[in-house]
């Protein structure tokens, strides 16, 4: 009898090409997603060394980071952005990589399209030159972000040299309260672990709350694993995962589907498997959360107040908090509900899938964006999400409420395309990072859920969505 | 990759904790399609202050950076080590580094040295007026004041840094093992091949 193994160890074991004496292993990579920002230098490296791309059939490309979300059928105005997208197109043609073109219906954020296309599958190793690759862990794929040199390594060999990470179980128990979403769970976890709490680990999310979440909700939770410093986040594949994948354009079909499901059923952690660390979070106690500072761990309940730097035990935390508050233009003791915002962003690979848009539309229906709001963007994660939302009439709800309904892309999640938060202004954002300057130089970000973003849009300040929906 | 042996030179006593990759190289500078030239944009926000620590006549082009805890947290962008290298840095010394950053750094020949905070504090004060030596072969940081701080380094990374060896070239020597693996999974997990093409 073999020892009980975790999901992570099972996936790891099945991908070892060669174990080396120094503790590293050459690991096979099943899936490689690429976008325009972190690949040009990797293709450049292949070309310079006269190497070919080993398995183009396992590589899928899509432009997303610096594509404009309006005037989509005109040439990209920013010459550098245009050059990156053109470079991706030319490289994919040269090396035989399948690319979802900018104006294809299926184009979207790389972490939205992977699962949506059925390219992401349980029990696979999946990499992408992007730190939010952990998103795909929601389907039980060991998915992690890599740098450009590693992208080049995967191009040339379809493998990576890796060391096994430690394992951590994050168990979210109980059941979520009214209007509490997967995003609140994600923020609660980052708040509890801190931005370095998961360093060196692969997290497996377990517990009743995770089991009850939809696949899309699990994606939101896994998406922010990196915000706790973890290498990857995983959820054991279950019937929901199989149902989610059935019939997708790049999912297996027929006899291969049946064989795949049989394999996927063997993946969940065995009873008695142990983790290096276990953290338990009471899901029933999670309130709608927002961030107050410039680190994703700076979370507080919407009903709370901006903390005082003095409330932190650690000296470096006190210093960081004081700097954060200065940057954010917030005074300790301010009620979060009194914080006025000027910008709203609903989108990003954290919260731009159909369920996110449905949750946002449910709050937006029959309400209107407040007069002080300068920009209120709703940016679907992919063209297919956009079409689905339009078929359900969600676009009408948003437009009637005064939101701007855009074409898919990373948009205001990062200050790399035309969608930016002006310096000194605040944004209630469903994205995953509130770093200094993340949404544009001088931008101030408050992370929250899609429903909470709409609540902020209609009142013009951070607002407890439960009050609106009561 | 340039082989790394010993570096002696000025260390910039930066010291800040939780420096994320957006601070090292803000995302608006990532729109490049080559690896060089990012140094001018590194630490853009900090360096917009003319009196900043990086651009003093003494520190400009220094080979060593001393930072605080959790250096390089945030995104997977390899532009961060490229930018640091393009500024002239060959070593970063800090109490701890973020995972992805540390993988990226070593792959680009940037040496990361982890030392306890007290030793960092000591180096910060020495760095104000004396050079610091980082000896990778012997895994030790020394100063002219007889400080001698040993550091740990992964043997595999150390060998690669010392030889300046290309990791892809190394992996390609294992091509037979890769081929065997591919043949095996084509049989065991046939649904994995051909994934990028639409199947229906
Ligand atoms: S939406 Fe934001 S976090 Fe996600 S891939 Fe795009 S830039 Fe990265």
PDB file of C-alpha atoms in Angstrom, chain B residues 55-178:
ATOM      1  CA  UNK B  55      21.380  58.414  -8.047  1.00  0.00           C
ATOM      2  CA  UNK B  56      23.965  59.963  -5.737  1.00  0.00           C
ATOM      3  CA  UNK B  57      27.335  60.188  -7.496  1.00  0.00           C
ATOM      4  CA  UNK B  58      28.652  57.532  -5.110  1.00  0.00           C
ATOM      5  CA  UNK B  59      25.823  54.997  -5.439  1.00  0.00           C
ATOM      6  CA  UNK B  60      25.025  55.302  -9.118  1.00  0.00           C
ATOM      7  CA  UNK B  61      26.089  52.094 -10.894  1.00  0.00           C
ATOM      8  CA  UNK B  62      26.874  50.310  -7.595  1.00  0.00           C
ATOM      9  CA  UNK B  63      27.004  46.496  -7.885  1.00  0.00           C
ATOM     10  CA  UNK B  64      25.309  45.634  -4.572  1.00  0.00           C
ATOM     11  CA  UNK B  65      21.869  46.508  -3.204  1.00  0.00           C
ATOM     12  CA  UNK B  66      20.905  46.022   0.443  1.00  0.00           C
ATOM     13  CA  UNK B  67      17.154  45.699   1.003  1.00  0.00           C
ATOM     14  CA  UNK B  68      14.629  44.666   3.659  1.00  0.00           C
ATOM     15  CA  UNK B  69      12.394  41.647   4.145  1.00  0.00           C
ATOM     16  CA  UNK B  70      10.398  40.028   1.307  1.00  0.00           C
ATOM     17  CA  UNK B  71      12.223  41.831  -1.502  1.00  0.00           C
ATOM     18  CA  UNK B  72      10.678  41.326  -4.951  1.00  0.00           C
ATOM     19  CA  UNK B  73       7.188  40.382  -3.847  1.00  0.00           C
ATOM     20  CA  UNK B  74       4.300  40.937  -6.251  1.00  0.00           C
ATOM     21  CA  UNK B  75       4.340  39.909  -9.864  1.00  0.00           C
ATOM     22  CA  UNK B  76       6.322  37.336 -11.820  1.00  0.00           C
ATOM     23  CA  UNK B  77       7.770  39.963 -14.136  1.00  0.00           C
ATOM     24  CA  UNK B  78      11.323  39.146 -15.049  1.00  0.00           C
ATOM     25  CA  UNK B  79      11.700  42.787 -15.972  1.00  0.00           C
ATOM     26  CA  UNK B  80      12.517  43.293 -12.276  1.00  0.00           C
ATOM     27  CA  UNK B  81      15.865  41.439 -12.358  1.00  0.00           C
ATOM     28  CA  UNK B  82      16.534  42.784 -15.867  1.00  0.00           C
ATOM     29  CA  UNK B  83      16.025  46.315 -14.571  1.00  0.00           C
ATOM     30  CA  UNK B  84      18.230  45.709 -11.518  1.00  0.00           C
ATOM     31  CA  UNK B  85      20.955  44.190 -13.694  1.00  0.00           C
ATOM     32  CA  UNK B  86      20.659  47.033 -16.169  1.00  0.00           C
ATOM     33  CA  UNK B  87      21.198  49.491 -13.289  1.00  0.00           C
ATOM     34  CA  UNK B  88      24.473  47.676 -12.615  1.00  0.00           C
ATOM     35  CA  UNK B  89      23.464  45.483  -9.664  1.00  0.00           C
ATOM     36  CA  UNK B  90      24.958  41.999  -9.504  1.00  0.00           C
ATOM     37  CA  UNK B  91      23.919  41.193  -5.927  1.00  0.00           C
ATOM     38  CA  UNK B  92      20.936  41.938  -3.695  1.00  0.00           C
ATOM     39  CA  UNK B  93      21.322  41.322   0.039  1.00  0.00           C
ATOM     40  CA  UNK B  94      18.128  41.075   2.114  1.00  0.00           C
ATOM     41  CA  UNK B  95      16.629  39.105   5.034  1.00  0.00           C
ATOM     42  CA  UNK B  96      14.270  37.315   2.612  1.00  0.00           C
ATOM     43  CA  UNK B  97      13.138  37.303  -1.010  1.00  0.00           C
ATOM     44  CA  UNK B  98       9.866  36.516  -2.732  1.00  0.00           C
ATOM     45  CA  UNK B  99       9.785  33.101  -4.447  1.00  0.00           C
ATOM     46  CA  UNK B 100       9.270  33.927  -8.093  1.00  0.00           C
ATOM     47  CA  UNK B 101      11.610  36.879  -7.943  1.00  0.00           C
ATOM     48  CA  UNK B 102      14.355  34.727  -6.542  1.00  0.00           C
ATOM     49  CA  UNK B 103      13.994  32.174  -9.359  1.00  0.00           C
ATOM     50  CA  UNK B 104      14.028  34.920 -11.958  1.00  0.00           C
ATOM     51  CA  UNK B 105      17.005  36.681 -10.400  1.00  0.00           C
ATOM     52  CA  UNK B 106      19.275  33.688 -10.406  1.00  0.00           C
ATOM     53  CA  UNK B 107      18.351  32.769 -13.960  1.00  0.00           C
ATOM     54  CA  UNK B 108      19.616  36.169 -15.006  1.00  0.00           C
ATOM     55  CA  UNK B 109      22.853  35.935 -13.065  1.00  0.00           C
ATOM     56  CA  UNK B 110      21.698  38.221 -10.235  1.00  0.00           C
ATOM     57  CA  UNK B 111      22.954  36.803  -6.939  1.00  0.00           C
ATOM     58  CA  UNK B 112      20.599  36.967  -3.941  1.00  0.00           C
ATOM     59  CA  UNK B 113      22.127  36.779  -0.481  1.00  0.00           C
ATOM     60  CA  UNK B 114      19.883  36.103   2.514  1.00  0.00           C
ATOM     61  CA  UNK B 115      21.232  37.292   5.861  1.00  0.00           C
ATOM     62  CA  UNK B 116      19.567  37.838   9.237  1.00  0.00           C
ATOM     63  CA  UNK B 117      18.317  41.354   9.964  1.00  0.00           C
ATOM     64  CA  UNK B 118      21.118  42.162  12.487  1.00  0.00           C
ATOM     65  CA  UNK B 119      23.757  41.421   9.873  1.00  0.00           C
ATOM     66  CA  UNK B 120      21.828  43.450   7.312  1.00  0.00           C
ATOM     67  CA  UNK B 121      21.736  46.343   9.790  1.00  0.00           C
ATOM     68  CA  UNK B 122      25.475  46.050  10.260  1.00  0.00           C
ATOM     69  CA  UNK B 123      26.098  46.034   6.492  1.00  0.00           C
ATOM     70  CA  UNK B 124      23.783  49.025   6.073  1.00  0.00           C
ATOM     71  CA  UNK B 125      25.999  51.038   8.400  1.00  0.00           C
ATOM     72  CA  UNK B 126      29.263  49.787   6.898  1.00  0.00           C
ATOM     73  CA  UNK B 127      27.983  50.482   3.383  1.00  0.00           C
ATOM     74  CA  UNK B 128      27.832  54.199   4.122  1.00  0.00           C
ATOM     75  CA  UNK B 129      31.579  54.540   3.706  1.00  0.00           C
ATOM     76  CA  UNK B 130      33.186  51.203   2.848  1.00  0.00           C
ATOM     77  CA  UNK B 131      32.993  48.577   0.136  1.00  0.00           C
ATOM     78  CA  UNK B 132      31.377  45.187   0.659  1.00  0.00           C
ATOM     79  CA  UNK B 133      32.592  41.900  -0.800  1.00  0.00           C
ATOM     80  CA  UNK B 134      30.307  39.079  -1.837  1.00  0.00           C
ATOM     81  CA  UNK B 135      32.175  35.824  -2.447  1.00  0.00           C
ATOM     82  CA  UNK B 136      29.828  33.248  -3.967  1.00  0.00           C
ATOM     83  CA  UNK B 137      32.397  30.448  -4.175  1.00  0.00           C
ATOM     84  CA  UNK B 138      32.929  30.557  -0.391  1.00  0.00           C
ATOM     85  CA  UNK B 139      29.396  31.777   0.359  1.00  0.00           C
ATOM     86  CA  UNK B 140      30.478  34.659   2.520  1.00  0.00           C
ATOM     87  CA  UNK B 141      29.961  38.419   2.721  1.00  0.00           C
ATOM     88  CA  UNK B 142      32.938  40.325   4.115  1.00  0.00           C
ATOM     89  CA  UNK B 143      33.900  43.911   4.869  1.00  0.00           C
ATOM     90  CA  UNK B 144      37.220  45.583   5.550  1.00  0.00           C
ATOM     91  CA  UNK B 145      36.181  45.739   9.236  1.00  0.00           C
ATOM     92  CA  UNK B 146      36.569  41.968   9.554  1.00  0.00           C
ATOM     93  CA  UNK B 147      32.835  41.278   9.296  1.00  0.00           C
ATOM     94  CA  UNK B 148      32.328  37.797   7.908  1.00  0.00           C
ATOM     95  CA  UNK B 149      28.757  36.666   7.304  1.00  0.00           C
ATOM     96  CA  UNK B 150      28.185  33.238   5.809  1.00  0.00           C
ATOM     97  CA  UNK B 151      25.129  32.698   3.633  1.00  0.00           C
ATOM     98  CA  UNK B 152      23.348  29.664   2.232  1.00  0.00           C
ATOM     99  CA  UNK B 153      22.832  29.069  -1.446  1.00  0.00           C
ATOM    100  CA  UNK B 154      21.189  26.286  -3.358  1.00  0.00           C
ATOM    101  CA  UNK B 155      24.026  24.105  -4.760  1.00  0.00           C
ATOM    102  CA  UNK B 156      22.373  23.821  -8.154  1.00  0.00           C
ATOM    103  CA  UNK B 157      21.935  27.583  -8.468  1.00  0.00           C
ATOM    104  CA  UNK B 158      25.442  28.172  -7.198  1.00  0.00           C
ATOM    105  CA  UNK B 159      26.939  25.914  -9.845  1.00  0.00           C
ATOM    106  CA  UNK B 160      24.932  27.609 -12.573  1.00  0.00           C
ATOM    107  CA  UNK B 161      25.900  31.097 -11.366  1.00  0.00           C
ATOM    108  CA  UNK B 162      29.585  30.212 -11.082  1.00  0.00           C
ATOM    109  CA  UNK B 163      29.724  28.676 -14.546  1.00  0.00           C
ATOM    110  CA  UNK B 164      27.311  31.100 -16.190  1.00  0.00           C
ATOM    111  CA  UNK B 165      25.726  28.005 -17.731  1.00  0.00           C
ATOM    112  CA  UNK B 166      22.546  28.174 -19.833  1.00  0.00           C
ATOM    113  CA  UNK B 167      19.796  26.125 -18.214  1.00  0.00           C
ATOM    114  CA  UNK B 168      18.069  25.274 -21.476  1.00  0.00           C
ATOM    115  CA  UNK B 169      21.271  23.799 -22.848  1.00  0.00           C
ATOM    116  CA  UNK B 170      21.567  21.697 -19.705  1.00  0.00           C
ATOM    117  CA  UNK B 171      17.994  20.441 -19.989  1.00  0.00           C
ATOM    118  CA  UNK B 172      18.421  19.579 -23.645  1.00  0.00           C
ATOM    119  CA  UNK B 173      21.127  17.109 -22.603  1.00  0.00           C
ATOM    120  CA  UNK B 174      18.261  15.222 -20.924  1.00  0.00           C
ATOM    121  CA  UNK B 175      16.337  14.965 -24.207  1.00  0.00           C
ATOM    122  CA  UNK B 176      16.191  11.131 -24.131  1.00  0.00           C
ATOM    123  CA  UNK B 177      14.436  11.184 -20.749  1.00  0.00           C
ATOM    124  CA  UNK B 178      12.005  13.803 -22.016  1.00  0.00           C
TER     125      UNK B 178
END
